[in-house]
PDB file of C-alpha atoms in Angstrom:
ATOM      1  CA  MET A   1     -19.454  11.575  18.606  1.00  0.00           C
ATOM      2  CA  LYS A   2     -18.434  14.679  17.529  1.00  0.00           C
ATOM      3  CA  THR A   3     -15.501  13.876  14.444  1.00  0.00           C
ATOM      4  CA  ILE A   4     -13.826  16.147  12.370  1.00  0.00           C
ATOM      5  CA  GLN A   5     -13.467  14.767   8.340  1.00  0.00           C
ATOM      6  CA  ALA A   6     -11.231  15.586   6.295  1.00  0.00           C
ATOM      7  CA  ILE A   7      -9.913  14.883   2.605  1.00  0.00           C
ATOM      8  CA  ALA A   8      -7.147  14.571   1.407  1.00  0.00           C
ATOM      9  CA  GLY A   9      -6.306  15.476  -2.289  1.00  0.00           C
ATOM     10  CA  ILE A  10      -5.826  14.200  -5.588  1.00  0.00           C
ATOM     11  CA  ARG A  11      -1.940  12.848  -4.828  1.00  0.00           C
ATOM     12  CA  MET A  12      -0.199  10.075  -6.025  1.00  0.00           C
ATOM     13  CA  ALA A  13       1.565   8.526  -3.171  1.00  0.00           C
ATOM     14  CA  PRO A  14       5.546   8.194  -3.587  1.00  0.00           C
ATOM     15  CA  SER A  15       6.744   4.883  -5.185  1.00  0.00           C
ATOM     16  CA  SER A  16       8.806   3.735  -2.573  1.00  0.00           C
ATOM     17  CA  SER A  17       6.028   3.083  -0.005  1.00  0.00           C
ATOM     18  CA  SER A  18       3.071   3.806  -2.340  1.00  0.00           C
ATOM     19  CA  ALA A  19       3.708   0.560  -5.029  1.00  0.00           C
ATOM     20  CA  LEU A  20       3.701  -2.386  -1.965  1.00  0.00           C
ATOM     21  CA  PRO A  21       4.431  -0.775   1.050  1.00  0.00           C
ATOM     22  CA  ALA A  22       5.349  -2.575   4.607  1.00  0.00           C
ATOM     23  CA  ALA A  23       3.021  -2.790   8.650  1.00  0.00           C
ATOM     24  CA  SER A  24       1.651  -2.717  11.515  1.00  0.00           C
ATOM     25  CA  PHE A  25       3.098  -6.283  13.329  1.00  0.00           C
ATOM     26  CA  ASP A  26       0.688  -8.579  15.343  1.00  0.00           C
ATOM     27  CA  ALA A  27       0.214 -12.004  16.667  1.00  0.00           C
ATOM     28  CA  ASN A  28      -2.982 -12.831  17.030  1.00  0.00           C
ATOM     29  CA  ILE A  29      -3.390 -12.136  13.285  1.00  0.00           C
ATOM     30  CA  VAL A  30      -0.447 -13.412  12.589  1.00  0.00           C
ATOM     31  CA  ASP A  31       0.757 -17.197  12.621  1.00  0.00           C
ATOM     32  CA  ALA A  32       3.120 -17.257  15.506  1.00  0.00           C
ATOM     33  CA  SER A  33       5.504 -19.399  15.059  1.00  0.00           C
ATOM     34  CA  LEU A  34       6.550 -17.245  12.126  1.00  0.00           C
ATOM     35  CA  LEU A  35       7.511 -14.443  14.760  1.00  0.00           C
ATOM     36  CA  SER A  36      11.408 -16.254  14.927  1.00  0.00           C
ATOM     37  CA  GLN A  37      11.525 -15.946  10.961  1.00  0.00           C
ATOM     38  CA  GLU A  38      13.935 -12.754   9.749  1.00  0.00           C
ATOM     39  CA  ASP A  39      11.542 -11.654   6.739  1.00  0.00           C
ATOM     40  CA  ALA A  40       7.704 -11.822   9.148  1.00  0.00           C
ATOM     41  CA  VAL A  41      10.550  -8.727  11.995  1.00  0.00           C
ATOM     42  CA  PRO A  42       8.889  -5.463  11.032  1.00  0.00           C
ATOM     43  CA  VAL A  43      11.408  -3.363  10.655  1.00  0.00           C
ATOM     44  CA  PRO A  44      10.744   1.477  11.232  1.00  0.00           C
ATOM     45  CA  ARG A  45      12.007   3.067   7.755  1.00  0.00           C
ATOM     46  CA  PRO A  46      14.329   5.761   9.269  1.00  0.00           C
ATOM     47  CA  ASP A  47      12.949   8.058   7.483  1.00  0.00           C
ATOM     48  CA  GLU A  48       9.268   7.894   8.821  1.00  0.00           C
ATOM     49  CA  PRO A  49       8.737   5.239  11.666  1.00  0.00           C
ATOM     50  CA  ASN A  50       5.098   4.556  11.844  1.00  0.00           C
ATOM     51  CA  ILE A  51       5.324   2.644   8.241  1.00  0.00           C
ATOM     52  CA  TYR A  52       7.667  -0.769   8.338  1.00  0.00           C
ATOM     53  CA  SER A  53      10.020  -1.578   5.369  1.00  0.00           C
ATOM     54  CA  LEU A  54       8.620  -4.268   2.957  1.00  0.00           C
ATOM     55  CA  PRO A  55       9.917  -7.588   3.233  1.00  0.00           C
ATOM     56  CA  LYS A  56      13.260  -8.409   2.441  1.00  0.00           C
ATOM     57  CA  GLY A  57      12.374 -11.218  -1.048  1.00  0.00           C
ATOM     58  CA  LEU A  58       9.138  -8.770  -1.960  1.00  0.00           C
ATOM     59  CA  ASN A  59      10.180  -6.604  -4.551  1.00  0.00           C
ATOM     60  CA  PRO A  60       7.051  -3.757  -5.068  1.00  0.00           C
ATOM     61  CA  ILE A  61       7.923  -3.135  -8.573  1.00  0.00           C
ATOM     62  CA  TYR A  62       9.913  -4.609 -12.260  1.00  0.00           C
ATOM     63  CA  ARG A  63      13.210  -4.487 -11.678  1.00  0.00           C
ATOM     64  CA  SER A  64      15.637  -3.909 -14.366  1.00  0.00           C
ATOM     65  CA  LEU A  65      17.101  -6.926 -18.029  1.00  0.00           C
ATOM     66  CA  PRO A  66      20.729  -6.703 -17.442  1.00  0.00           C
ATOM     67  CA  LEU A  67      22.707  -4.741 -19.474  1.00  0.00           C
ATOM     68  CA  VAL A  68      24.093  -7.324 -21.889  1.00  0.00           C
ATOM     69  CA  VAL A  69      19.823  -7.921 -22.689  1.00  0.00           C
ATOM     70  CA  ARG A  70      18.896  -4.133 -23.013  1.00  0.00           C
ATOM     71  CA  LEU A  71      21.517  -4.025 -25.223  1.00  0.00           C
ATOM     72  CA  GLY A  72      21.226  -7.333 -27.736  1.00  0.00           C
ATOM     73  CA  LEU A  73      17.846  -5.834 -27.149  1.00  0.00           C
ATOM     74  CA  GLY A  74      18.578  -2.284 -28.537  1.00  0.00           C
ATOM     75  CA  VAL A  75      20.112  -3.860 -31.546  1.00  0.00           C
ATOM     76  CA  LEU A  76      17.130  -6.005 -32.551  1.00  0.00           C
ATOM     77  CA  SER A  77      14.339  -3.167 -32.096  1.00  0.00           C
ATOM     78  CA  ALA A  78      16.735  -0.595 -34.729  1.00  0.00           C
ATOM     79  CA  TRP A  79      17.410  -3.446 -36.991  1.00  0.00           C
ATOM     80  CA  SER A  80      13.544  -4.724 -37.611  1.00  0.00           C
ATOM     81  CA  ALA A  81      12.339  -0.575 -37.814  1.00  0.00           C
ATOM     82  CA  ALA A  82      15.266  -0.682 -39.771  1.00  0.00           C
ATOM     83  CA  LEU A  83      13.271  -3.232 -42.200  1.00  0.00           C
ATOM     84  CA  THR A  84      10.227  -1.437 -42.342  1.00  0.00           C
ATOM     85  CA  THR A  85      11.187   1.779 -42.880  1.00  0.00           C
ATOM     86  CA  PHE A  86      13.774   2.465 -45.313  1.00  0.00           C
ATOM     87  CA  ASP A  87      12.903   2.218 -49.157  1.00  0.00           C
ATOM     88  CA  GLY A  88      14.937  -0.696 -51.199  1.00  0.00           C
ATOM     89  CA  LYS A  89      15.958  -3.882 -50.964  1.00  0.00           C
ATOM     90  CA  LEU A  90      18.156  -4.348 -47.329  1.00  0.00           C
ATOM     91  CA  VAL A  91      20.303  -6.960 -46.398  1.00  0.00           C
ATOM     92  CA  TRP A  92      18.707  -9.071 -44.943  1.00  0.00           C
ATOM     93  CA  LEU A  93      21.665  -9.370 -42.202  1.00  0.00           C
ATOM     94  CA  ARG A  94      23.226  -6.127 -42.563  1.00  0.00           C
ATOM     95  CA  PRO A  95      19.972  -3.536 -42.955  1.00  0.00           C
ATOM     96  CA  LEU A  96      21.316  -0.672 -39.966  1.00  0.00           C
ATOM     97  CA  MET A  97      24.332  -0.661 -43.038  1.00  0.00           C
ATOM     98  CA  THR A  98      22.733  -0.479 -46.040  1.00  0.00           C
ATOM     99  CA  ALA A  99      19.866   2.163 -44.203  1.00  0.00           C
ATOM    100  CA  ALA A 100      23.179   4.129 -43.864  1.00  0.00           C
ATOM    101  CA  LYS A 101      24.241   3.892 -47.426  1.00  0.00           C
ATOM    102  CA  GLN A 102      20.760   5.183 -48.894  1.00  0.00           C
ATOM    103  CA  GLN A 103      19.700   9.930 -49.048  1.00  0.00           C
ATOM    104  CA  ALA A 104      18.870  11.333 -45.907  1.00  0.00           C
ATOM    105  CA  ASP A 105      15.289  11.995 -45.208  1.00  0.00           C
ATOM    106  CA  THR A 106      14.771  13.121 -41.749  1.00  0.00           C
ATOM    107  CA  ARG A 107      10.744  11.764 -42.261  1.00  0.00           C
ATOM    108  CA  LYS A 108      11.992   8.579 -42.370  1.00  0.00           C
ATOM    109  CA  ILE A 109      14.753   9.507 -40.089  1.00  0.00           C
ATOM    110  CA  LEU A 110      12.960  10.059 -37.255  1.00  0.00           C
ATOM    111  CA  SER A 111       9.983   6.866 -38.067  1.00  0.00           C
ATOM    112  CA  PHE A 112      12.845   4.635 -37.419  1.00  0.00           C
ATOM    113  CA  ILE A 113      14.156   5.974 -33.930  1.00  0.00           C
ATOM    114  CA  PHE A 114      10.054   6.206 -33.261  1.00  0.00           C
ATOM    115  CA  LYS A 115       9.692   2.412 -33.867  1.00  0.00           C
ATOM    116  CA  THR A 116      13.155   2.042 -32.710  1.00  0.00           C
ATOM    117  CA  CYS A 117      12.023   3.831 -29.556  1.00  0.00           C
ATOM    118  CA  ILE A 118       8.147   1.268 -29.451  1.00  0.00           C
ATOM    119  CA  ILE A 119      10.791  -1.716 -30.840  1.00  0.00           C
ATOM    120  CA  PHE A 120      12.058  -1.422 -27.400  1.00  0.00           C
ATOM    121  CA  LEU A 121       9.848  -0.536 -24.527  1.00  0.00           C
ATOM    122  CA  ILE A 122       7.291  -3.309 -25.866  1.00  0.00           C
ATOM    123  CA  SER A 123       9.935  -5.957 -25.719  1.00  0.00           C
ATOM    124  CA  ASN A 124      12.275  -4.670 -22.731  1.00  0.00           C
ATOM    125  CA  LEU A 125       8.376  -4.649 -20.884  1.00  0.00           C
ATOM    126  CA  ALA A 126       7.243  -7.776 -21.655  1.00  0.00           C
ATOM    127  CA  LEU A 127      10.522  -9.799 -20.723  1.00  0.00           C
ATOM    128  CA  GLN A 128      10.912  -7.782 -17.610  1.00  0.00           C
ATOM    129  CA  GLU A 129       6.951  -9.877 -16.920  1.00  0.00           C
ATOM    130  CA  ILE A 130       8.906 -12.735 -17.717  1.00  0.00           C
ATOM    131  CA  PHE A 131      11.959 -12.733 -15.552  1.00  0.00           C
ATOM    132  CA  THR A 132      11.838  -9.779 -12.809  1.00  0.00           C
ATOM    133  CA  PRO A 133       7.908  -9.451 -12.497  1.00  0.00           C
ATOM    134  CA  PRO A 134       6.875  -7.295  -9.434  1.00  0.00           C
ATOM    135  CA  SER A 135       5.510  -9.004  -6.594  1.00  0.00           C
ATOM    136  CA  ARG A 136       2.000  -9.893  -6.989  1.00  0.00           C
ATOM    137  CA  ILE A 137       0.663 -10.326  -3.457  1.00  0.00           C
ATOM    138  CA  SER A 138      -2.677 -10.571  -1.645  1.00  0.00           C
ATOM    139  CA  THR A 139      -2.972  -8.256   1.467  1.00  0.00           C
ATOM    140  CA  GLN A 140      -4.393 -11.937   3.220  1.00  0.00           C
ATOM    141  CA  ASP A 141      -0.854 -13.132   2.610  1.00  0.00           C
ATOM    142  CA  MET A 142       0.858  -9.457   3.704  1.00  0.00           C
ATOM    143  CA  ILE A 143      -1.012 -11.225   6.991  1.00  0.00           C
ATOM    144  CA  THR A 144      -0.460 -14.494   7.414  1.00  0.00           C
ATOM    145  CA  ARG A 145       3.352 -14.498   6.123  1.00  0.00           C
ATOM    146  CA  TYR A 146       4.545 -10.699   7.180  1.00  0.00           C
ATOM    147  CA  PHE A 147       3.240  -8.000   8.298  1.00  0.00           C
ATOM    148  CA  LEU A 148       0.619  -5.308   7.240  1.00  0.00           C
ATOM    149  CA  PRO A 149       2.195  -2.226   6.849  1.00  0.00           C
ATOM    150  CA  SER A 150       2.421   0.624   9.866  1.00  0.00           C
ATOM    151  CA  LYS A 151       1.747  -0.372  13.149  1.00  0.00           C
ATOM    152  CA  MET A 152      -1.377   2.359  13.007  1.00  0.00           C
ATOM    153  CA  SER A 153      -2.940  -0.692  10.042  1.00  0.00           C
ATOM    154  CA  ASN A 154      -5.855  -2.598  11.252  1.00  0.00           C
ATOM    155  CA  TYR A 155      -7.613  -4.932   9.142  1.00  0.00           C
ATOM    156  CA  GLU A 156     -10.717  -6.117   9.924  1.00  0.00           C
ATOM    157  CA  THR A 157     -14.015  -7.647   8.119  1.00  0.00           C
ATOM    158  CA  VAL A 158     -16.758  -4.998   8.228  1.00  0.00           C
ATOM    159  CA  ASN A 159     -20.290  -5.345   7.839  1.00  0.00           C
ATOM    160  CA  LEU A 160     -22.344  -3.373   5.832  1.00  0.00           C
ATOM    161  CA  PRO A 161     -25.944  -2.402   6.018  1.00  0.00           C
ATOM    162  CA  ASP A 162     -27.065  -4.352   3.069  1.00  0.00           C
ATOM    163  CA  GLY A 163     -25.175  -7.324   3.862  1.00  0.00           C
ATOM    164  CA  ARG A 164     -22.634  -7.141   3.060  1.00  0.00           C
ATOM    165  CA  SER A 165     -19.219  -8.031   3.688  1.00  0.00           C
ATOM    166  CA  LEU A 166     -15.557  -7.019   2.958  1.00  0.00           C
ATOM    167  CA  GLY A 167     -12.717  -6.227   3.970  1.00  0.00           C
ATOM    168  CA  VAL A 168     -11.302  -2.957   4.483  1.00  0.00           C
ATOM    169  CA  HIS A 169      -7.244  -1.945   5.588  1.00  0.00           C
ATOM    170  CA  SER A 170      -7.436   0.966   7.785  1.00  0.00           C
ATOM    171  CA  LEU A 171      -4.604   3.359  10.148  1.00  0.00           C
ATOM    172  CA  GLN A 172      -6.217   4.114  13.827  1.00  0.00           C
ATOM    173  CA  TYR A 173      -4.037   6.244  15.832  1.00  0.00           C
ATOM    174  CA  ASP A 174      -4.778   7.113  19.708  1.00  0.00           C
ATOM    175  CA  SER A 175      -2.860   9.902  20.130  1.00  0.00           C
ATOM    176  CA  PRO A 176      -0.750   9.673  23.930  1.00  0.00           C
ATOM    177  CA  THR A 177      -0.562  13.038  23.883  1.00  0.00           C
ATOM    178  CA  VAL A 178      -3.512  13.499  24.479  1.00  0.00           C
ATOM    179  CA  LEU A 179      -5.759  12.735  27.931  1.00  0.00           C
ATOM    180  CA  SER A 180      -9.338  11.341  28.028  1.00  0.00           C
ATOM    181  CA  GLY A 181     -11.711  13.924  28.234  1.00  0.00           C
ATOM    182  CA  THR A 182      -9.216  16.950  27.747  1.00  0.00           C
ATOM    183  CA  GLU A 183      -9.812  15.949  24.047  1.00  0.00           C
ATOM    184  CA  LYS A 184     -11.797  18.789  21.912  1.00  0.00           C
ATOM    185  CA  TYR A 185     -13.059  16.326  19.157  1.00  0.00           C
ATOM    186  CA  SER A 186     -13.797  12.249  19.807  1.00  0.00           C
ATOM    187  CA  ALA A 187     -11.828  11.723  16.440  1.00  0.00           C
ATOM    188  CA  LEU A 188     -11.175  12.244  13.582  1.00  0.00           C
ATOM    189  CA  TYR A 189     -11.405  11.104  10.104  1.00  0.00           C
ATOM    190  CA  LEU A 190      -9.616  10.788   6.731  1.00  0.00           C
ATOM    191  CA  ASN A 191      -9.957  10.308   3.330  1.00  0.00           C
ATOM    192  CA  HIS A 192      -7.337   9.600   0.530  1.00  0.00           C
ATOM    193  CA  GLY A 193      -8.476  11.262  -2.850  1.00  0.00           C
ATOM    194  CA  PHE A 194      -7.392   8.816  -6.337  1.00  0.00           C
ATOM    195  CA  GLY A 195      -4.220   7.640  -6.939  1.00  0.00           C
ATOM    196  CA  ALA A 196      -3.800   7.523  -2.866  1.00  0.00           C
ATOM    197  CA  SER A 197      -4.471   5.313  -0.275  1.00  0.00           C
ATOM    198  CA  SER A 198      -4.178   6.137   3.457  1.00  0.00           C
ATOM    199  CA  LEU A 199      -1.143   5.507   3.926  1.00  0.00           C
ATOM    200  CA  SER A 200      -0.786   9.079   2.646  1.00  0.00           C
ATOM    201  CA  TRP A 201      -1.736  10.809   5.824  1.00  0.00           C
ATOM    202  CA  LEU A 202       0.662   8.460   7.771  1.00  0.00           C
ATOM    203  CA  PRO A 203       3.458  11.420   8.071  1.00  0.00           C
ATOM    204  CA  VAL A 204       1.054  13.895   8.933  1.00  0.00           C
ATOM    205  CA  ILE A 205      -1.714  11.804  11.918  1.00  0.00           C
ATOM    206  CA  PRO A 206       0.857  12.200  15.032  1.00  0.00           C
ATOM    207  CA  LYS A 207       0.558  16.213  14.303  1.00  0.00           C
ATOM    208  CA  LEU A 208      -2.794  17.019  13.600  1.00  0.00           C
ATOM    209  CA  ALA A 209      -3.968  15.062  16.043  1.00  0.00           C
ATOM    210  CA  LYS A 210      -1.668  16.665  19.033  1.00  0.00           C
ATOM    211  CA  ARG A 211      -2.530  19.820  17.272  1.00  0.00           C
ATOM    212  CA  LEU A 212      -5.865  19.180  17.256  1.00  0.00           C
ATOM    213  CA  LYS A 213      -6.160  18.111  20.782  1.00  0.00           C
ATOM    214  CA  ILE A 214      -7.800  14.953  19.645  1.00  0.00           C
ATOM    215  CA  LYS A 215      -7.692  11.670  21.037  1.00  0.00           C
ATOM    216  CA  LYS A 216      -8.284   9.270  18.350  1.00  0.00           C
ATOM    217  CA  THR A 217      -7.891   9.244  14.567  1.00  0.00           C
ATOM    218  CA  LEU A 218      -9.198   6.952  11.452  1.00  0.00           C
ATOM    219  CA  ALA A 219      -8.568   6.510   7.835  1.00  0.00           C
ATOM    220  CA  HIS A 220      -9.533   3.869   5.507  1.00  0.00           C
ATOM    221  CA  ASP A 221      -8.694   2.470   1.720  1.00  0.00           C
ATOM    222  CA  ALA A 222     -11.183   3.267   0.056  1.00  0.00           C
ATOM    223  CA  VAL A 223     -12.085  -0.603  -2.559  1.00  0.00           C
ATOM    224  CA  GLY A 224      -9.786  -1.354  -5.035  1.00  0.00           C
ATOM    225  CA  PHE A 225      -6.909   1.453  -3.828  1.00  0.00           C
ATOM    226  CA  GLY A 226      -4.266   0.067  -0.900  1.00  0.00           C
ATOM    227  CA  PHE A 227      -4.764  -2.659   1.557  1.00  0.00           C
ATOM    228  CA  THR A 228      -8.316  -3.519   1.595  1.00  0.00           C
ATOM    229  CA  ASP A 229     -10.383  -6.222  -0.463  1.00  0.00           C
ATOM    230  CA  ARG A 230     -10.238  -5.732  -4.925  1.00  0.00           C
ATOM    231  CA  PRO A 231     -14.098  -6.687  -5.117  1.00  0.00           C
ATOM    232  CA  GLU A 232     -15.087  -7.972  -8.655  1.00  0.00           C
ATOM    233  CA  ASN A 233     -18.940  -6.347  -8.502  1.00  0.00           C
ATOM    234  CA  VAL A 234     -18.132  -2.684  -9.362  1.00  0.00           C
ATOM    235  CA  THR A 235     -20.388  -1.154  -7.954  1.00  0.00           C
ATOM    236  CA  LEU A 236     -18.491  -1.506  -4.313  1.00  0.00           C
ATOM    237  CA  TYR A 237     -15.995   0.643  -6.080  1.00  0.00           C
ATOM    238  CA  ARG A 238     -18.275   4.122  -6.258  1.00  0.00           C
ATOM    239  CA  THR A 239     -17.827   6.512  -3.115  1.00  0.00           C
ATOM    240  CA  SER A 240     -21.516   6.354  -2.093  1.00  0.00           C
ATOM    241  CA  PHE A 241     -20.403   2.989  -0.963  1.00  0.00           C
ATOM    242  CA  SER A 242     -17.595   3.602   0.230  1.00  0.00           C
ATOM    243  CA  SER A 243     -18.722   6.845   2.973  1.00  0.00           C
ATOM    244  CA  GLU A 244     -20.365   3.487   3.752  1.00  0.00           C
ATOM    245  CA  ILE A 245     -16.952   2.009   4.704  1.00  0.00           C
ATOM    246  CA  GLY A 246     -15.054   5.023   7.123  1.00  0.00           C
ATOM    247  CA  LEU A 247     -18.855   4.800   8.952  1.00  0.00           C
ATOM    248  CA  GLN A 248     -18.787   1.405   9.571  1.00  0.00           C
ATOM    249  CA  VAL A 249     -14.735   1.422  10.578  1.00  0.00           C
ATOM    250  CA  LEU A 250     -16.151   5.011  12.327  1.00  0.00           C
ATOM    251  CA  LYS A 251     -18.626   3.057  14.165  1.00  0.00           C
ATOM    252  CA  ASN A 252     -16.591  -0.635  14.642  1.00  0.00           C
ATOM    253  CA  SER A 253     -14.189   1.762  16.399  1.00  0.00           C
ATOM    254  CA  ASN A 254     -16.590   3.552  19.115  1.00  0.00           C
ATOM    255  CA  ASN A 255     -17.713  -0.523  20.007  1.00  0.00           C
ATOM    256  CA  ASN A 256     -14.306  -1.838  20.716  1.00  0.00           C
ATOM    257  CA  ASN A 257     -12.998   1.518  22.412  1.00  0.00           C
ATOM    258  CA  ASN A 258     -16.745   1.499  24.604  1.00  0.00           C
ATOM    259  CA  ALA A 259     -15.945  -2.656  25.365  1.00  0.00           C
ATOM    260  CA  ALA A 260     -12.149  -1.895  25.690  1.00  0.00           C
ATOM    261  CA  ASN A 261     -13.521   0.955  29.176  1.00  0.00           C
ATOM    262  CA  ASN A 262     -15.945  -1.178  29.837  1.00  0.00           C
ATOM    263  CA  ASN A 263     -14.242  -4.516  30.438  1.00  0.00           C
ATOM    264  CA  ARG A 264     -11.516  -1.316  32.474  1.00  0.00           C
ATOM    265  CA  PRO A 265     -11.603  -2.450  36.231  1.00  0.00           C
ATOM    266  CA  VAL A 266     -12.475   0.282  38.374  1.00  0.00           C
ATOM    267  CA  GLU A 267      -9.573   2.637  40.066  1.00  0.00           C
ATOM    268  CA  GLY A 268      -9.375   1.651  43.423  1.00  0.00           C
ATOM    269  CA  THR A 269     -10.915  -1.652  43.354  1.00  0.00           C
ATOM    270  CA  THR A 270      -8.832  -4.687  44.080  1.00  0.00           C
ATOM    271  CA  THR A 271      -8.153  -7.349  42.443  1.00  0.00           C
ATOM    272  CA  GLU A 272      -7.034 -11.232  42.823  1.00  0.00           C
ATOM    273  CA  THR A 273      -3.507 -13.416  41.342  1.00  0.00           C
ATOM    274  CA  SER A 274      -2.715 -16.550  42.158  1.00  0.00           C
ATOM    275  CA  SER A 275       0.716 -17.763  41.172  1.00  0.00           C
ATOM    276  CA  SER A 276       2.649 -20.249  43.458  1.00  0.00           C
ATOM    277  CA  SER A 277       2.699 -18.081  46.156  1.00  0.00           C
ATOM    278  CA  PRO A 278       0.147 -17.073  48.574  1.00  0.00           C
ATOM    279  CA  THR A 279      -2.065 -14.938  47.254  1.00  0.00           C
ATOM    280  CA  LYS A 280      -1.593 -10.720  47.224  1.00  0.00           C
ATOM    281  CA  ARG A 281      -3.997  -8.506  46.586  1.00  0.00           C
ATOM    282  CA  ARG A 282      -2.818  -5.206  44.598  1.00  0.00           C
ATOM    283  CA  GLN A 283      -4.168  -2.411  43.609  1.00  0.00           C
ATOM    284  CA  VAL A 284      -5.637  -1.903  40.255  1.00  0.00           C
ATOM    285  CA  ASP A 285      -6.153   2.173  38.472  1.00  0.00           C
ATOM    286  CA  SER A 286      -7.084   2.746  35.690  1.00  0.00           C
ATOM    287  CA  ALA A 287      -5.644   4.116  33.136  1.00  0.00           C
TER     288      ALA A 287
END
């Protein structure tokens, strides 16, 4: 099979979609009882129809603490910094007032400001982790409770030649504008860079397929990125292992296409359909 391979440069995907992007809803994968739930229905994003908006109730980032809490943290941070910065006897309940009366010292002032910022950031992050943390959810939970990030999304167990298996998320796109038999290449395979995922390619996949006259376009998430599993074995995070995954995803897609073609009715044949009315015959055309 004649295949093009492309490699994405090192870039970070936009935080609005990379932290916890939402996607493809397949009734064969997701529990059908969830179909009636509002949060289990995928809604395409207005700025990128090939990716779904986050399910309701999921938060991809830390949420801000109330303003009153942040102001209180700022005062406590400055108070703590003053206690450890300025010389002399400080009044325990009024360290800032005592420090203000002392002779100005540039080094101490800078040290005071630095300590205040560090104490504030650490305290703020600790409270956010306790009270307003981001949603942490596995790919399996996304599949069973919600949906994957794109209508192109596919999650499968990849069996590698060495006997290992891994749950891999990939994008698989069949171009509707390129007819079978007229494509220039059988497939285009896209690799993402460090810190990104297969979703980084999402906006350009349809355009690339159309321009290059490619019927099938694929891209997978490397181990540790996107929605692919994160095994404990660190050797699985190597580039060579990611290449093995890509080859297996490509092979599985090719096998699925061949199986679909073999099961497709031949043009000009007929099939029987049964119903409450007398048996009828209808013409079946190959897609």
